mmCIF file of C-alpha atoms and ligand atoms in Angstrom:
data_model
loop_
_atom_site.group_PDB
_atom_site.id
_atom_site.type_symbol
_atom_site.label_atom_id
_atom_site.label_comp_id
_atom_site.label_asym_id
_atom_site.label_seq_id
_atom_site.Cartn_x
_atom_site.Cartn_y
_atom_site.Cartn_z
ATOM 1 C CA MET A 136 18.462 30.016 -118.944
ATOM 2 C CA VAL A 137 17.026 33.303 -117.830
ATOM 3 C CA THR A 138 15.827 33.321 -114.242
ATOM 4 C CA GLN A 139 12.250 34.424 -113.878
ATOM 5 C CA ASN A 140 11.087 34.785 -110.309
ATOM 6 C CA ARG A 141 7.629 33.708 -109.357
ATOM 7 C CA GLU A 142 5.356 36.276 -107.741
ATOM 8 C CA ILE A 143 2.185 35.873 -105.716
ATOM 9 C CA GLU A 144 -0.908 35.894 -107.902
ATOM 10 C CA PHE A 145 -3.497 34.690 -105.403
ATOM 11 C CA VAL A 146 -3.714 34.320 -101.625
ATOM 12 C CA THR A 147 -6.216 32.270 -99.662
ATOM 13 C CA SER A 148 -6.666 31.228 -96.050
ATOM 14 C CA GLY A 149 -9.073 28.475 -97.044
ATOM 15 C CA ILE A 150 -12.353 27.684 -95.364
ATOM 16 C CA THR A 151 -13.203 25.895 -92.132
ATOM 17 C CA ALA A 152 -14.567 22.483 -92.999
ATOM 18 C CA SER A 153 -15.462 19.184 -91.423
ATOM 19 C CA ASP A 154 -14.675 15.861 -93.049
ATOM 20 C CA GLY A 155 -14.591 12.195 -92.106
ATOM 21 C CA ASP A 156 -16.428 11.722 -88.805
ATOM 22 C CA GLY A 157 -16.430 15.372 -87.749
ATOM 23 C CA VAL A 158 -12.740 16.188 -88.111
ATOM 24 C CA LYS A 159 -12.277 19.960 -88.100
ATOM 25 C CA LEU A 160 -9.883 21.153 -90.736
ATOM 26 C CA THR A 161 -9.052 24.033 -93.007
ATOM 27 C CA ARG A 162 -9.641 23.287 -96.690
ATOM 28 C CA VAL A 163 -7.206 25.458 -98.558
ATOM 29 C CA ILE A 164 -7.369 23.901 -102.037
ATOM 30 C CA GLY A 165 -10.594 22.219 -103.120
ATOM 31 C CA SER A 166 -12.591 25.138 -101.722
ATOM 32 C CA PRO A 167 -14.932 27.658 -103.367
ATOM 33 C CA GLU A 168 -11.953 30.064 -103.537
ATOM 34 C CA ILE A 169 -9.636 27.685 -105.332
ATOM 35 C CA ASN A 170 -11.168 24.527 -106.735
ATOM 36 C CA MET A 171 -7.860 23.021 -107.839
ATOM 37 C CA LEU A 172 -4.356 23.899 -108.876
ATOM 38 C CA ASP A 173 -3.664 21.215 -111.489
ATOM 39 C CA PRO A 174 -2.500 18.562 -110.526
ATOM 40 C CA PHE A 175 -3.220 19.474 -106.884
ATOM 41 C CA LEU A 176 -6.876 18.653 -106.245
ATOM 42 C CA LEU A 177 -7.084 19.364 -102.543
ATOM 43 C CA PHE A 178 -4.972 20.659 -99.694
ATOM 44 C CA ASP A 179 -6.217 20.328 -96.117
ATOM 45 C CA ALA A 180 -4.487 21.605 -92.989
ATOM 46 C CA PHE A 181 -5.502 20.257 -89.594
ATOM 47 C CA GLU A 182 -4.248 21.430 -86.221
ATOM 48 C CA SER A 183 -5.964 20.978 -82.892
ATOM 49 C CA ASP A 184 -5.204 19.946 -79.321
ATOM 50 C CA GLN A 185 -8.926 19.453 -78.639
ATOM 51 C CA ALA A 186 -9.779 15.767 -78.982
ATOM 52 C CA GLU A 187 -13.351 16.478 -80.127
ATOM 53 C CA ASP A 188 -11.909 18.191 -83.228
ATOM 54 C CA TYR A 189 -10.225 15.014 -84.499
ATOM 55 C CA ILE A 190 -11.212 11.950 -82.456
ATOM 56 C CA GLY A 191 -13.789 10.753 -85.012
ATOM 57 C CA GLY A 192 -11.049 10.415 -87.619
ATOM 58 C CA PHE A 193 -11.745 9.294 -91.156
ATOM 59 C CA PRO A 194 -13.504 5.910 -90.944
ATOM 60 C CA SER A 195 -13.579 3.534 -93.889
ATOM 61 C CA HIS A 196 -13.904 5.353 -97.233
ATOM 62 C CA PRO A 197 -12.761 4.741 -100.833
ATOM 63 C CA HIS A 198 -10.545 6.642 -103.255
ATOM 64 C CA ARG A 199 -9.929 6.230 -106.976
ATOM 65 C CA GLY A 200 -7.987 8.100 -109.621
ATOM 66 C CA PHE A 201 -5.383 10.080 -107.682
ATOM 67 C CA GLU A 202 -2.841 10.091 -104.852
ATOM 68 C CA THR A 203 -3.272 11.211 -101.245
ATOM 69 C CA VAL A 204 -0.260 12.581 -99.412
ATOM 70 C CA THR A 205 -0.400 12.771 -95.630
ATOM 71 C CA TYR A 206 2.361 14.715 -93.877
ATOM 72 C CA LEU A 207 2.116 14.756 -90.100
ATOM 73 C CA LEU A 208 3.855 17.275 -87.845
ATOM 74 C CA ALA A 209 2.345 16.276 -84.483
ATOM 75 C CA GLY A 210 0.348 13.311 -83.206
ATOM 76 C CA GLN A 211 -0.168 9.866 -84.728
ATOM 77 C CA MET A 212 -2.554 8.556 -87.364
ATOM 78 C CA ARG A 213 -3.289 4.878 -87.935
ATOM 79 C CA HIS A 214 -3.941 3.882 -91.508
ATOM 80 C CA LYS A 215 -5.601 0.645 -92.570
ATOM 81 C CA ASP A 216 -6.831 -0.492 -95.985
ATOM 82 C CA ASN A 217 -8.928 -3.284 -97.492
ATOM 83 C CA ALA A 218 -5.830 -4.986 -98.941
ATOM 84 C CA GLY A 219 -4.366 -5.601 -95.476
ATOM 85 C CA HIS A 220 -1.971 -2.679 -95.499
ATOM 86 C CA GLU A 221 -1.710 -1.041 -92.073
ATOM 87 C CA GLY A 222 0.624 1.345 -90.285
ATOM 88 C CA VAL A 223 0.972 4.384 -88.087
ATOM 89 C CA ILE A 224 2.133 7.731 -89.421
ATOM 90 C CA GLU A 225 4.313 9.483 -86.829
ATOM 91 C CA PRO A 226 5.384 13.157 -86.579
ATOM 92 C CA GLY A 227 7.594 14.124 -89.508
ATOM 93 C CA GLY A 228 6.470 11.053 -91.446
ATOM 94 C CA VAL A 229 4.873 10.930 -94.862
ATOM 95 C CA GLN A 230 2.462 8.539 -96.484
ATOM 96 C CA TRP A 231 2.194 9.007 -100.243
ATOM 97 C CA MET A 232 -0.629 6.709 -101.287
ATOM 98 C CA SER A 233 -1.466 6.085 -104.911
ATOM 99 C CA ALA A 234 -5.118 5.046 -104.776
ATOM 100 C CA ALA A 235 -5.151 4.510 -108.565
ATOM 101 C CA LYS A 236 -7.959 2.026 -109.427
ATOM 102 C CA GLY A 237 -9.120 1.918 -105.854
ATOM 103 C CA ILE A 238 -8.420 1.654 -102.168
ATOM 104 C CA VAL A 239 -10.851 1.583 -99.261
ATOM 105 C CA HIS A 240 -9.144 2.794 -96.125
ATOM 106 C CA SER A 241 -9.505 4.419 -92.742
ATOM 107 C CA GLU A 242 -7.297 7.112 -91.257
ATOM 108 C CA MET A 243 -7.810 7.321 -87.495
ATOM 109 C CA PRO A 244 -6.027 9.282 -84.759
ATOM 110 C CA GLU A 245 -3.838 6.981 -82.666
ATOM 111 C CA GLN A 246 -4.300 9.218 -79.607
ATOM 112 C CA LYS A 247 -7.002 10.221 -77.154
ATOM 113 C CA ASP A 248 -5.713 13.731 -76.482
ATOM 114 C CA GLY A 249 -2.879 16.122 -77.279
ATOM 115 C CA LEU A 250 -1.991 17.921 -80.468
ATOM 116 C CA LEU A 251 -2.738 16.504 -83.891
ATOM 117 C CA MET A 252 -1.304 18.553 -86.726
ATOM 118 C CA GLY A 253 -0.605 17.881 -90.353
ATOM 119 C CA PHE A 254 -1.619 18.184 -93.962
ATOM 120 C CA GLN A 255 -3.276 16.155 -96.658
ATOM 121 C CA LEU A 256 -2.552 16.923 -100.281
ATOM 122 C CA TRP A 257 -4.283 15.224 -103.220
ATOM 123 C CA VAL A 258 -2.248 14.857 -106.389
ATOM 124 C CA ASN A 259 -4.102 13.911 -109.552
ATOM 125 C CA LEU A 260 -3.058 11.017 -111.777
ATOM 126 C CA PRO A 261 -3.138 11.133 -115.582
ATOM 127 C CA ALA A 262 -5.853 9.157 -117.395
ATOM 128 C CA ALA A 263 -3.342 6.447 -118.281
ATOM 129 C CA ALA A 264 -2.545 5.790 -114.597
ATOM 130 C CA LYS A 265 -5.965 6.226 -112.964
ATOM 131 C CA MET A 266 -6.779 2.527 -113.198
ATOM 132 C CA GLY A 267 -3.306 1.259 -112.319
ATOM 133 C CA GLU A 268 -2.423 -0.784 -109.241
ATOM 134 C CA PRO A 269 -2.575 0.973 -105.861
ATOM 135 C CA ASP A 270 0.783 1.696 -104.276
ATOM 136 C CA TYR A 271 2.320 3.186 -101.147
ATOM 137 C CA GLN A 272 5.451 5.215 -100.559
ATOM 138 C CA GLU A 273 5.810 5.586 -96.795
ATOM 139 C CA PHE A 274 8.662 7.193 -94.946
ATOM 140 C CA PRO A 275 9.167 7.979 -91.255
ATOM 141 C CA ALA A 276 10.786 11.313 -90.290
ATOM 142 C CA ASN A 277 14.334 9.923 -90.369
ATOM 143 C CA LYS A 278 13.903 8.790 -93.977
ATOM 144 C CA ILE A 279 12.811 12.214 -95.205
ATOM 145 C CA ALA A 280 15.867 13.910 -96.720
ATOM 146 C CA LEU A 281 17.088 16.742 -94.480
ATOM 147 C CA GLU A 282 19.315 19.433 -95.912
ATOM 148 C CA LYS A 283 20.954 21.687 -93.315
ATOM 149 C CA ARG A 284 22.324 24.844 -94.833
ATOM 150 C CA GLU A 285 25.190 26.977 -93.518
ATOM 151 C CA ASN A 286 22.881 29.790 -92.457
ATOM 152 C CA GLY A 287 20.884 27.418 -90.234
ATOM 153 C CA SER A 288 18.052 26.886 -92.705
ATOM 154 C CA GLU A 289 16.588 23.390 -92.855
ATOM 155 C CA VAL A 290 14.905 21.865 -95.871
ATOM 156 C CA ARG A 291 12.989 18.622 -95.478
ATOM 157 C CA VAL A 292 12.546 17.123 -98.907
ATOM 158 C CA ILE A 293 9.635 14.747 -99.423
ATOM 159 C CA SER A 294 9.910 14.794 -103.207
ATOM 160 C CA GLY A 295 11.926 16.724 -105.751
ATOM 161 C CA THR A 296 15.516 17.967 -105.585
ATOM 162 C CA THR A 297 16.853 21.149 -104.002
ATOM 163 C CA ASN A 298 19.269 23.517 -105.752
ATOM 164 C CA TYR A 299 22.017 21.895 -103.623
ATOM 165 C CA GLY A 300 21.173 18.400 -104.878
ATOM 166 C CA THR A 301 19.219 16.909 -101.965
ATOM 167 C CA SER A 302 16.479 14.613 -103.293
ATOM 168 C CA GLY A 303 13.390 13.431 -101.469
ATOM 169 C CA PRO A 304 12.460 9.737 -101.317
ATOM 170 C CA VAL A 305 9.044 9.947 -103.001
ATOM 171 C CA ILE A 306 8.975 9.314 -106.742
ATOM 172 C CA ASN A 307 6.157 10.346 -109.054
ATOM 173 C CA HIS A 308 6.995 10.323 -112.751
ATOM 174 C CA HIS A 309 3.582 11.575 -113.841
ATOM 175 C CA THR A 310 3.751 15.161 -112.619
ATOM 176 C CA GLN A 311 7.207 15.173 -110.998
ATOM 177 C CA PRO A 312 5.990 16.946 -107.887
ATOM 178 C CA LEU A 313 8.301 18.816 -105.591
ATOM 179 C CA TYR A 314 7.147 18.886 -101.954
ATOM 180 C CA MET A 315 9.371 20.481 -99.323
ATOM 181 C CA ASP A 316 9.100 21.687 -95.720
ATOM 182 C CA ILE A 317 11.425 24.640 -95.196
ATOM 183 C CA SER A 318 12.491 26.367 -91.959
ATOM 184 C CA LEU A 319 14.238 29.734 -92.167
ATOM 185 C CA ALA A 320 15.730 31.998 -89.504
ATOM 186 C CA GLN A 321 14.639 35.654 -89.569
ATOM 187 C CA GLY A 322 16.036 37.530 -92.552
ATOM 188 C CA HIS A 323 17.230 34.469 -94.403
ATOM 189 C CA GLY A 324 16.327 33.672 -97.980
ATOM 190 C CA PHE A 325 15.469 30.504 -99.849
ATOM 191 C CA GLU A 326 15.689 29.887 -103.554
ATOM 192 C CA GLN A 327 14.463 26.908 -105.570
ATOM 193 C CA THR A 328 14.511 26.220 -109.280
ATOM 194 C CA ILE A 329 11.238 24.789 -110.589
ATOM 195 C CA GLY A 330 9.754 23.906 -113.954
ATOM 196 C CA MET A 331 8.609 26.924 -115.976
ATOM 197 C CA GLU A 332 5.205 25.290 -116.589
ATOM 198 C CA ASP A 333 4.698 24.004 -113.030
ATOM 199 C CA ASN A 334 1.782 24.994 -110.880
ATOM 200 C CA THR A 335 3.191 26.032 -107.526
ATOM 201 C CA PHE A 336 2.034 27.081 -104.080
ATOM 202 C CA ILE A 337 3.510 28.091 -100.762
ATOM 203 C CA PHE A 338 1.723 27.446 -97.455
ATOM 204 C CA VAL A 339 3.056 29.243 -94.382
ATOM 205 C CA ILE A 340 3.051 27.010 -91.293
ATOM 206 C CA GLU A 341 4.706 29.552 -88.971
ATOM 207 C CA GLY A 342 5.939 33.115 -89.312
ATOM 208 C CA GLU A 343 5.713 35.401 -92.325
ATOM 209 C CA LEU A 344 7.382 35.332 -95.729
ATOM 210 C CA LEU A 345 8.247 38.010 -98.241
ATOM 211 C CA VAL A 346 7.690 36.383 -101.619
ATOM 212 C CA GLY A 347 9.473 37.083 -104.900
ATOM 213 C CA MET A 348 11.100 40.295 -106.028
ATOM 214 C CA ARG A 349 7.940 42.172 -105.099
ATOM 215 C CA LYS A 350 8.394 40.986 -101.498
ATOM 216 C CA GLU A 351 4.683 40.464 -101.008
ATOM 217 C CA LYS A 352 3.797 39.300 -97.531
ATOM 218 C CA LEU A 353 2.381 35.842 -96.958
ATOM 219 C CA GLY A 354 1.279 35.218 -93.381
ATOM 220 C CA LYS A 355 0.746 32.264 -91.105
ATOM 221 C CA ARG A 356 -1.738 29.674 -92.480
ATOM 222 C CA GLN A 357 -2.009 31.521 -95.777
ATOM 223 C CA LEU A 358 -1.518 29.764 -99.086
ATOM 224 C CA GLY A 359 -0.053 31.738 -101.949
ATOM 225 C CA VAL A 360 -0.322 30.573 -105.543
ATOM 226 C CA ILE A 361 2.767 31.809 -107.303
ATOM 227 C CA SER A 362 2.633 32.650 -110.976
ATOM 228 C CA GLU A 363 4.789 31.640 -113.930
ATOM 229 C CA GLY A 364 8.566 31.527 -113.795
ATOM 230 C CA ASN A 365 11.321 29.044 -113.105
ATOM 231 C CA ASN A 366 12.548 30.311 -109.754
ATOM 232 C CA VAL A 367 11.005 30.571 -106.303
ATOM 233 C CA TYR A 368 12.575 33.162 -104.042
ATOM 234 C CA VAL A 369 11.358 33.963 -100.549
ATOM 235 C CA ASN A 370 12.772 35.771 -97.573
ATOM 236 C CA ALA A 371 11.742 35.167 -93.972
ATOM 237 C CA GLY A 372 10.361 38.360 -92.441
ATOM 238 C CA VAL A 373 10.498 36.569 -89.090
ATOM 239 C CA GLU A 374 11.564 33.021 -88.233
ATOM 240 C CA SER A 375 9.345 30.982 -90.535
ATOM 241 C CA ARG A 376 8.373 27.514 -91.636
ATOM 242 C CA PHE A 377 6.522 26.777 -94.850
ATOM 243 C CA LEU A 378 5.610 24.144 -97.401
ATOM 244 C CA LEU A 379 6.529 24.503 -101.052
ATOM 245 C CA ALA A 380 4.639 22.345 -103.550
ATOM 246 C CA SER A 381 5.142 22.404 -107.296
ATOM 247 C CA ALA A 382 4.221 20.022 -110.109
ATOM 248 C CA LYS A 383 3.568 19.785 -113.821
ATOM 249 C CA PRO A 384 -0.110 20.294 -114.688
ATOM 250 C CA LEU A 385 -1.865 17.364 -116.369
ATOM 251 C CA ASN A 386 -4.138 19.588 -118.494
ATOM 252 C CA GLU A 387 -6.758 16.840 -118.653
ATOM 253 C CA PRO A 388 -10.502 17.076 -117.985
ATOM 254 C CA VAL A 389 -11.318 16.578 -114.291
ATOM 255 C CA ALA A 390 -14.558 15.001 -113.057
ATOM 256 C CA ARG A 391 -14.856 15.016 -109.280
ATOM 257 C CA GLY A 392 -17.254 12.980 -107.243
ATOM 258 C CA GLY A 393 -16.343 13.063 -103.549
ATOM 259 C CA PRO A 394 -13.572 10.507 -103.048
ATOM 260 C CA PHE A 395 -13.272 9.755 -106.765
ATOM 261 C CA VAL A 396 -11.502 11.964 -109.291
ATOM 262 C CA MET A 397 -11.674 10.782 -112.887
ATOM 263 C CA ASN A 398 -11.698 12.335 -116.363
ATOM 264 C CA THR A 399 -15.409 11.935 -117.101
ATOM 265 C CA LYS A 400 -18.665 11.871 -115.163
ATOM 266 C CA ALA A 401 -19.329 8.331 -116.448
ATOM 267 C CA GLU A 402 -16.053 7.156 -114.906
ATOM 268 C CA VAL A 403 -17.039 8.713 -111.573
ATOM 269 C CA LEU A 404 -20.439 6.958 -111.703
ATOM 270 C CA GLN A 405 -18.621 3.712 -112.506
ATOM 271 C CA ALA A 406 -16.416 4.254 -109.440
ATOM 272 C CA PHE A 407 -19.503 4.649 -107.194
ATOM 273 C CA GLU A 408 -20.991 1.523 -108.745
ATOM 274 C CA ASP A 409 -17.761 -0.441 -108.281
ATOM 275 C CA PHE A 410 -17.535 0.698 -104.660
ATOM 276 C CA HIS A 411 -21.136 -0.279 -103.890
ATOM 277 C CA SER A 412 -20.646 -3.711 -105.468
ATOM 278 C CA ASN A 413 -17.404 -4.289 -103.523
ATOM 279 C CA ARG A 414 -15.232 -4.019 -106.587
ATOM 280 C CA ILE A 415 -12.923 -1.482 -104.897
HETATM 281 FE FE1 LIG B 1691 -8.605 8.878 -97.416
#
């Protein structure tokens, strides 16, 4: 198959937002600049060592119709739901929660001070799975696949498979998402085969990348949507760390209503009704 490299088509730094009980975050997808990147509905980045920015956490709230993916790099978050599921996400750990027909949960910092840093990604579910049973895929840092390459590069694979055959533990058959955390030394490259039809983004955690054959710069805390092709190629202008996310679009109608994402407005109204009558 002919290799077609993906190039940057859109860059955003997101907007400063507040969610939950006053948690300061940067909303990078799900913002006025980029409403969604099918099937990615939202991408939030949070990073602060000021307790007042995160201490309120995300008290009890519902979700229906999609999956929330929390990836923590620093700090601890305690998660608790209405079905008795509870746990603490530690640095390097992932919680991939399929809310499906409904979960009411809280996500609270398990710390009074210090750095809290991480990401939340929302991945949409197809109509046929929106009312399925809720499910969790949770993995601490040592269960996330780590591929160490000869040049010193490190690839942490949450889901998907690298070109060298390392597969992440999270499975999602609906959109077959690939979600990786990649660290590169200065001057080193990274290449990843992806689906030709996938929607794909790169988010730079640290450093600066040169993306594609055009070598367009993508800086720290910038998200780049990369256009059609079946190959991602980046080079690290300086020592860099970034997230790569890619998945098949659902191409279904999307009706959003806060914590509910369904196919129609009526289904969103039903979700609010179900929540208020304790049916979630
Ligand atoms: Fe939530």
